Amino acid sequence: MAKDLSISYLLDFYGQMLTDKQREVTEFYYNDDLSLAEIADHCHITRQGVRDSIKRAEAQLREYEEKLGLATRFVEIQAGLDEIIRNAQEISILNDRFSGSSEVEKRVGAIIDLASRLND
């Protein structure tokens, strides 16, 4: 069974919405890198049962993302905050070069601070 590593990412966002068993076997498979046989031994179910549970969980996670879009939105927000920080840093450089306004520097610092905190 080929691993779709985006599932691990979706598991972070939507894992709590899966059944306990689906979440457990999917975390074992994607996050702990256990084989189907190892998970089957640990959970006392068949390899086929593990595979079926993982496949159902993957489908459910994709459906949650399709309907809610939280993971995609998170990535977009992080990229936007990175761009805000870069632009604010450029403004600071231009301010130093051309006018040296302490008010501009103060506000640029506040923007960078806020965007950095939100991006963590």
Tab-separated table of N, CA and C in Angstrom:
chain	number	residue	atom	x	y	z
A	1	MET	N	0.856	-1.180	0.000
A	1	MET	CA	0.000	0.000	0.000
A	1	MET	C	0.896	1.235	0.000
A	2	ALA	N	0.788	2.071	-1.007
A	2	ALA	CA	1.611	3.285	-1.102
A	2	ALA	C	1.075	4.349	-0.145
A	3	LYS	N	2.009	5.045	0.491
A	3	LYS	CA	1.618	6.062	1.463
A	3	LYS	C	1.461	7.424	0.808
A	4	ASP	N	0.354	8.071	1.084
A	4	ASP	CA	0.113	9.444	0.672
A	4	ASP	C	0.423	10.303	1.893
A	5	LEU	N	1.593	10.936	1.889
A	5	LEU	CA	2.048	11.631	3.087
A	5	LEU	C	1.212	12.855	3.432
A	6	SER	N	0.373	13.319	2.521
A	6	SER	CA	-0.523	14.427	2.857
A	6	SER	C	-1.553	13.975	3.901
A	7	ILE	N	-1.771	12.669	3.994
A	7	ILE	CA	-2.713	12.144	4.985
A	7	ILE	C	-2.214	12.452	6.394
A	8	SER	N	-0.933	12.356	6.614
A	8	SER	CA	-0.365	12.676	7.925
A	8	SER	C	-0.691	14.114	8.308
A	9	TYR	N	-0.596	14.995	7.331
A	9	TYR	CA	-0.917	16.413	7.553
A	9	TYR	C	-2.400	16.586	7.860
A	10	LEU	N	-3.251	15.928	7.083
A	10	LEU	CA	-4.698	16.007	7.320
A	10	LEU	C	-5.070	15.402	8.664
A	11	LEU	N	-4.330	14.402	9.083
A	11	LEU	CA	-4.561	13.762	10.378
A	11	LEU	C	-4.371	14.767	11.515
A	12	ASP	N	-3.407	15.668	11.350
A	12	ASP	CA	-3.200	16.710	12.358
A	12	ASP	C	-4.422	17.613	12.490
A	13	PHE	N	-5.066	17.900	11.386
A	13	PHE	CA	-6.220	18.802	11.396
A	13	PHE	C	-7.522	18.107	11.776
A	14	TYR	N	-7.723	16.913	11.277
A	14	TYR	CA	-9.037	16.267	11.402
A	14	TYR	C	-9.020	14.942	12.151
A	15	GLY	N	-7.889	14.539	12.684
A	15	GLY	CA	-7.775	13.239	13.335
A	15	GLY	C	-8.790	13.002	14.439
A	16	GLN	N	-9.094	14.043	15.183
A	16	GLN	CA	-10.047	13.890	16.293
A	16	GLN	C	-11.471	13.619	15.812
A	17	MET	N	-11.710	13.811	14.525
A	17	MET	CA	-13.047	13.573	13.984
A	17	MET	C	-13.229	12.120	13.532
A	18	LEU	N	-12.141	11.364	13.484
A	18	LEU	CA	-12.220	9.949	13.127
A	18	LEU	C	-12.631	9.129	14.346
A	19	THR	N	-13.020	7.876	14.097
A	19	THR	CA	-13.278	6.987	15.234
A	19	THR	C	-11.934	6.720	15.918
A	20	ASP	N	-11.980	6.307	17.167
A	20	ASP	CA	-10.745	6.039	17.907
A	20	ASP	C	-9.883	5.004	17.186
A	21	LYS	N	-10.498	3.943	16.684
A	21	LYS	CA	-9.758	2.878	16.005
A	21	LYS	C	-9.150	3.387	14.698
A	22	GLN	N	-9.916	4.137	13.911
A	22	GLN	CA	-9.381	4.688	12.668
A	22	GLN	C	-8.195	5.608	12.946
A	23	ARG	N	-8.353	6.475	13.931
A	23	ARG	CA	-7.272	7.404	14.270
A	23	ARG	C	-6.027	6.635	14.728
A	24	GLU	N	-6.229	5.635	15.575
A	24	GLU	CA	-5.111	4.866	16.113
A	24	GLU	C	-4.329	4.165	14.999
A	25	VAL	N	-5.017	3.417	14.143
A	25	VAL	CA	-4.298	2.674	13.107
A	25	VAL	C	-3.680	3.616	12.072
A	26	THR	N	-4.344	4.702	11.775
A	26	THR	CA	-3.815	5.665	10.806
A	26	THR	C	-2.583	6.373	11.364
A	27	GLU	N	-2.607	6.705	12.638
A	27	GLU	CA	-1.428	7.308	13.273
A	27	GLU	C	-0.270	6.311	13.322
A	28	PHE	N	-0.567	5.058	13.639
A	28	PHE	CA	0.486	4.035	13.628
A	28	PHE	C	1.122	3.942	12.240
A	29	TYR	N	0.284	3.943	11.230
A	29	TYR	CA	0.761	3.753	9.858
A	29	TYR	C	1.530	4.969	9.338
A	30	TYR	N	0.965	6.157	9.506
A	30	TYR	CA	1.581	7.356	8.939
A	30	TYR	C	2.593	8.026	9.861
A	31	ASN	N	2.291	8.137	11.125
A	31	ASN	CA	3.176	8.881	12.033
A	31	ASN	C	4.260	8.003	12.660
A	32	ASP	N	3.922	6.736	12.946
A	32	ASP	CA	4.897	5.847	13.582
A	32	ASP	C	5.569	4.911	12.582
A	33	ASP	N	5.101	4.956	11.328
A	33	ASP	CA	5.681	4.170	10.231
A	33	ASP	C	5.682	2.666	10.509
A	34	LEU	N	4.616	2.189	11.156
A	34	LEU	CA	4.487	0.746	11.380
A	34	LEU	C	3.896	0.092	10.139
A	35	SER	N	4.234	-1.161	9.935
A	35	SER	CA	3.666	-1.911	8.812
A	35	SER	C	2.244	-2.353	9.166
A	36	LEU	N	1.518	-2.793	8.143
A	36	LEU	CA	0.163	-3.300	8.386
A	36	LEU	C	0.197	-4.486	9.341
A	37	ALA	N	1.192	-5.353	9.184
A	37	ALA	CA	1.304	-6.530	10.057
A	37	ALA	C	1.575	-6.113	11.506
A	38	GLU	N	2.454	-5.136	11.689
A	38	GLU	CA	2.757	-4.672	13.050
A	38	GLU	C	1.528	-4.046	13.707
A	39	ILE	N	0.789	-3.273	12.935
A	39	ILE	CA	-0.435	-2.645	13.470
A	39	ILE	C	-1.462	-3.724	13.792
A	40	ALA	N	-1.595	-4.704	12.905
A	40	ALA	CA	-2.548	-5.801	13.135
A	40	ALA	C	-2.218	-6.530	14.427
A	41	ASP	N	-0.936	-6.838	14.657
A	41	ASP	CA	-0.528	-7.503	15.899
A	41	ASP	C	-0.852	-6.639	17.115
A	42	HIS	N	-0.547	-5.370	17.014
A	42	HIS	CA	-0.753	-4.457	18.147
A	42	HIS	C	-2.236	-4.276	18.476
A	43	CYS	N	-3.058	-4.183	17.434
A	43	CYS	CA	-4.496	-3.903	17.626
A	43	CYS	C	-5.351	-5.174	17.671
A	44	HIS	N	-4.707	-6.334	17.473
A	44	HIS	CA	-5.414	-7.617	17.510
A	44	HIS	C	-6.526	-7.684	16.471
A	45	ILE	N	-6.191	-7.238	15.259
A	45	ILE	CA	-7.110	-7.369	14.126
A	45	ILE	C	-6.295	-7.886	12.944
A	46	THR	N	-6.963	-8.234	11.863
A	46	THR	CA	-6.268	-8.756	10.691
A	46	THR	C	-5.589	-7.632	9.922
A	47	ARG	N	-4.616	-8.025	9.087
A	47	ARG	CA	-3.967	-7.059	8.205
A	47	ARG	C	-5.008	-6.389	7.318
A	48	GLN	N	-5.948	-7.191	6.816
A	48	GLN	CA	-6.993	-6.642	5.949
A	48	GLN	C	-7.861	-5.651	6.722
A	49	GLY	N	-8.121	-5.948	7.980
A	49	GLY	CA	-8.891	-5.026	8.817
A	49	GLY	C	-8.171	-3.703	9.002
A	50	VAL	N	-6.858	-3.782	9.187
A	50	VAL	CA	-6.047	-2.563	9.317
A	50	VAL	C	-6.111	-1.768	8.020
A	51	ARG	N	-5.890	-2.464	6.905
A	51	ARG	CA	-5.906	-1.797	5.605
A	51	ARG	C	-7.250	-1.126	5.346
A	52	ASP	N	-8.338	-1.829	5.614
A	52	ASP	CA	-9.675	-1.264	5.406
A	52	ASP	C	-9.904	-0.040	6.289
A	53	SER	N	-9.472	-0.122	7.529
A	53	SER	CA	-9.636	0.992	8.457
A	53	SER	C	-8.851	2.213	7.993
A	54	ILE	N	-7.636	1.986	7.511
A	54	ILE	CA	-6.809	3.091	7.018
A	54	ILE	C	-7.444	3.708	5.773
A	55	LYS	N	-7.911	2.875	4.868
A	55	LYS	CA	-8.542	3.380	3.640
A	55	LYS	C	-9.792	4.208	3.962
A	56	ARG	N	-10.609	3.741	4.909
A	56	ARG	CA	-11.794	4.514	5.305
A	56	ARG	C	-11.384	5.838	5.937
A	57	ALA	N	-10.359	5.806	6.775
A	57	ALA	CA	-9.876	7.027	7.434
A	57	ALA	C	-9.343	8.014	6.403
A	58	GLU	N	-8.572	7.521	5.430
A	58	GLU	CA	-8.044	8.399	4.385
A	58	GLU	C	-9.179	9.081	3.620
A	59	ALA	N	-10.179	8.303	3.255
A	59	ALA	CA	-11.322	8.860	2.521
A	59	ALA	C	-12.044	9.903	3.368
A	60	GLN	N	-12.201	9.613	4.647
A	60	GLN	CA	-12.880	10.541	5.542
A	60	GLN	C	-12.079	11.834	5.702
A	61	LEU	N	-10.768	11.710	5.863
A	61	LEU	CA	-9.913	12.893	6.007
A	61	LEU	C	-9.953	13.766	4.757
A	62	ARG	N	-9.910	13.133	3.593
A	62	ARG	CA	-9.995	13.898	2.340
A	62	ARG	C	-11.349	14.593	2.218
A	63	GLU	N	-12.389	13.905	2.635
A	63	GLU	CA	-13.723	14.505	2.577
A	63	GLU	C	-13.820	15.706	3.520
A	64	TYR	N	-13.283	15.576	4.729
A	64	TYR	CA	-13.276	16.709	5.660
A	64	TYR	C	-12.550	17.899	5.043
A	65	GLU	N	-11.388	17.643	4.429
A	65	GLU	CA	-10.618	18.736	3.838
A	65	GLU	C	-11.370	19.346	2.659
A	66	GLU	N	-12.005	18.501	1.855
A	66	GLU	CA	-12.770	19.014	0.719
A	66	GLU	C	-13.904	19.924	1.190
A	67	LYS	N	-14.569	19.542	2.264
A	67	LYS	CA	-15.707	20.323	2.759
A	67	LYS	C	-15.289	21.521	3.611
A	68	LEU	N	-14.254	21.343	4.429
A	68	LEU	CA	-13.877	22.396	5.378
A	68	LEU	C	-12.665	23.217	4.932
A	69	GLY	N	-11.724	22.585	4.267
A	69	GLY	CA	-10.562	23.281	3.737
A	69	GLY	C	-9.624	23.891	4.764
A	70	LEU	N	-9.607	23.366	5.985
A	70	LEU	CA	-8.789	23.962	7.038
A	70	LEU	C	-7.294	23.852	6.775
A	71	ALA	N	-6.841	22.714	6.292
A	71	ALA	CA	-5.409	22.528	6.040
A	71	ALA	C	-4.944	23.447	4.914
A	72	THR	N	-5.711	23.527	3.851
A	72	THR	CA	-5.373	24.409	2.738
A	72	THR	C	-5.352	25.855	3.193
A	73	ARG	N	-6.348	26.245	3.942
A	73	ARG	CA	-6.429	27.634	4.435
A	73	ARG	C	-5.256	27.950	5.355
A	74	PHE	N	-4.852	27.000	6.186
A	74	PHE	CA	-3.724	27.194	7.092
A	74	PHE	C	-2.448	27.467	6.300
A	75	VAL	N	-2.213	26.681	5.257
A	75	VAL	CA	-1.028	26.865	4.414
A	75	VAL	C	-1.073	28.238	3.740
A	76	GLU	N	-2.238	28.633	3.245
A	76	GLU	CA	-2.383	29.938	2.606
A	76	GLU	C	-2.108	31.075	3.585
A	77	ILE	N	-2.607	30.952	4.793
A	77	ILE	CA	-2.385	31.983	5.811
A	77	ILE	C	-0.909	32.082	6.158
A	78	GLN	N	-0.253	30.931	6.337
A	78	GLN	CA	1.181	30.956	6.642
A	78	GLN	C	1.974	31.620	5.525
A	79	ALA	N	1.659	31.300	4.278
A	79	ALA	CA	2.348	31.908	3.143
A	79	ALA	C	2.103	33.415	3.107
A	80	GLY	N	0.879	33.825	3.387
A	80	GLY	CA	0.551	35.251	3.430
A	80	GLY	C	1.300	35.981	4.528
A	81	LEU	N	1.404	35.362	5.688
A	81	LEU	CA	2.145	35.983	6.789
A	81	LEU	C	3.629	36.088	6.465
A	82	ASP	N	4.185	35.067	5.810
A	82	ASP	CA	5.585	35.134	5.378
A	82	ASP	C	5.795	36.299	4.419
A	83	GLU	N	4.851	36.480	3.505
A	83	GLU	CA	4.955	37.576	2.537
A	83	GLU	C	4.826	38.935	3.238
A	84	ILE	N	3.940	39.038	4.208
A	84	ILE	CA	3.801	40.278	4.980
A	84	ILE	C	5.119	40.615	5.672
A	85	ILE	N	5.731	39.614	6.272
A	85	ILE	CA	7.004	39.832	6.971
A	85	ILE	C	8.078	40.296	5.993
A	86	ARG	N	8.177	39.626	4.841
A	86	ARG	CA	9.181	40.019	3.836
A	86	ARG	C	8.965	41.453	3.368
A	87	ASN	N	7.719	41.813	3.075
A	87	ASN	CA	7.419	43.170	2.618
A	87	ASN	C	7.709	44.204	3.693
A	88	ALA	N	7.382	43.887	4.925
A	88	ALA	CA	7.659	44.824	6.022
A	88	ALA	C	9.166	45.015	6.188
A	89	GLN	N	9.921	43.945	6.031
A	89	GLN	CA	11.386	44.061	6.126
A	89	GLN	C	11.941	44.928	4.999
A	90	GLU	N	11.376	44.788	3.813
A	90	GLU	CA	11.794	45.629	2.685
A	90	GLU	C	11.446	47.095	2.932
A	91	ILE	N	10.287	47.344	3.494
A	91	ILE	CA	9.898	48.723	3.837
A	91	ILE	C	10.887	49.304	4.834
A	92	SER	N	11.278	48.501	5.798
A	92	SER	CA	12.248	48.961	6.793
A	92	SER	C	13.570	49.345	6.137
A	93	ILE	N	14.026	48.527	5.208
A	93	ILE	CA	15.278	48.813	4.491
A	93	ILE	C	15.138	50.111	3.690
A	94	LEU	N	14.024	50.244	2.963
A	94	LEU	CA	13.794	51.465	2.182
A	94	LEU	C	13.671	52.690	3.084
A	95	ASN	N	13.027	52.526	4.222
A	95	ASN	CA	12.894	53.634	5.170
A	95	ASN	C	14.269	54.085	5.657
A	96	ASP	N	15.119	53.130	5.992
A	96	ASP	CA	16.477	53.464	6.440
A	96	ASP	C	17.247	54.200	5.337
A	97	ARG	N	17.050	53.756	4.112
A	97	ARG	CA	17.804	54.309	2.994
A	97	ARG	C	17.349	55.711	2.607
A	98	PHE	N	16.024	55.961	2.673
A	98	PHE	CA	15.517	57.217	2.113
A	98	PHE	C	15.044	58.252	3.136
A	99	SER	N	14.349	57.830	4.162
A	99	SER	CA	13.808	58.864	5.045
A	99	SER	C	14.168	58.683	6.509
A	100	GLY	N	14.331	57.472	6.928
A	100	GLY	CA	14.714	57.226	8.314
A	100	GLY	C	13.658	57.626	9.334
A	101	SER	N	12.390	57.515	8.965
A	101	SER	CA	11.304	57.883	9.877
A	101	SER	C	11.199	56.877	11.025
A	102	SER	N	11.282	57.389	12.240
A	102	SER	CA	11.164	56.508	13.405
A	102	SER	C	9.740	55.951	13.523
A	103	GLU	N	8.746	56.726	13.069
A	103	GLU	CA	7.343	56.263	13.115
A	103	GLU	C	7.136	55.092	12.153
A	104	VAL	N	7.702	55.188	10.964
A	104	VAL	CA	7.604	54.090	9.993
A	104	VAL	C	8.302	52.860	10.563
A	105	GLU	N	9.476	53.054	11.128
A	105	GLU	CA	10.237	51.932	11.691
A	105	GLU	C	9.467	51.260	12.831
A	106	LYS	N	8.825	52.071	13.644
A	106	LYS	CA	8.032	51.547	14.771
A	106	LYS	C	6.864	50.692	14.263
A	107	ARG	N	6.175	51.193	13.262
A	107	ARG	CA	5.017	50.465	12.727
A	107	ARG	C	5.442	49.212	11.958
A	108	VAL	N	6.548	49.276	11.249
A	108	VAL	CA	7.088	48.103	10.572
A	108	VAL	C	7.433	47.035	11.604
A	109	GLY	N	8.057	47.443	12.698
A	109	GLY	CA	8.394	46.497	13.763
A	109	GLY	C	7.153	45.835	14.335
A	110	ALA	N	6.090	46.618	14.512
A	110	ALA	CA	4.841	46.067	15.040
A	110	ALA	C	4.227	45.055	14.065
A	111	ILE	N	4.294	45.372	12.775
A	111	ILE	CA	3.755	44.459	11.754
A	111	ILE	C	4.536	43.150	11.755
A	112	ILE	N	5.842	43.245	11.750
A	112	ILE	CA	6.690	42.040	11.743
A	112	ILE	C	6.448	41.218	12.996
A	113	ASP	N	6.355	41.887	14.138
A	113	ASP	CA	6.091	41.202	15.408
A	113	ASP	C	4.789	40.425	15.364
A	114	LEU	N	3.736	41.089	14.959
A	114	LEU	CA	2.416	40.461	14.910
A	114	LEU	C	2.379	39.303	13.916
A	115	ALA	N	2.891	39.528	12.722
A	115	ALA	CA	2.884	38.466	11.703
A	115	ALA	C	3.727	37.276	12.155
A	116	SER	N	4.838	37.536	12.825
A	116	SER	CA	5.683	36.445	13.312
A	116	SER	C	4.975	35.640	14.393
A	117	ARG	N	4.294	36.295	15.302
A	117	ARG	CA	3.560	35.592	16.359
A	117	ARG	C	2.434	34.744	15.757
A	118	LEU	N	1.732	35.288	14.786
A	118	LEU	CA	0.632	34.548	14.159
A	118	LEU	C	1.122	33.380	13.314
A	119	ASN	N	2.357	33.479	12.840
A	119	ASN	CA	2.918	32.446	11.976
A	119	ASN	C	3.537	31.296	12.749
A	120	ASP	N	3.696	31.424	14.040
A	120	ASP	CA	4.289	30.354	14.849
A	120	ASP	C	3.275	29.303	15.233
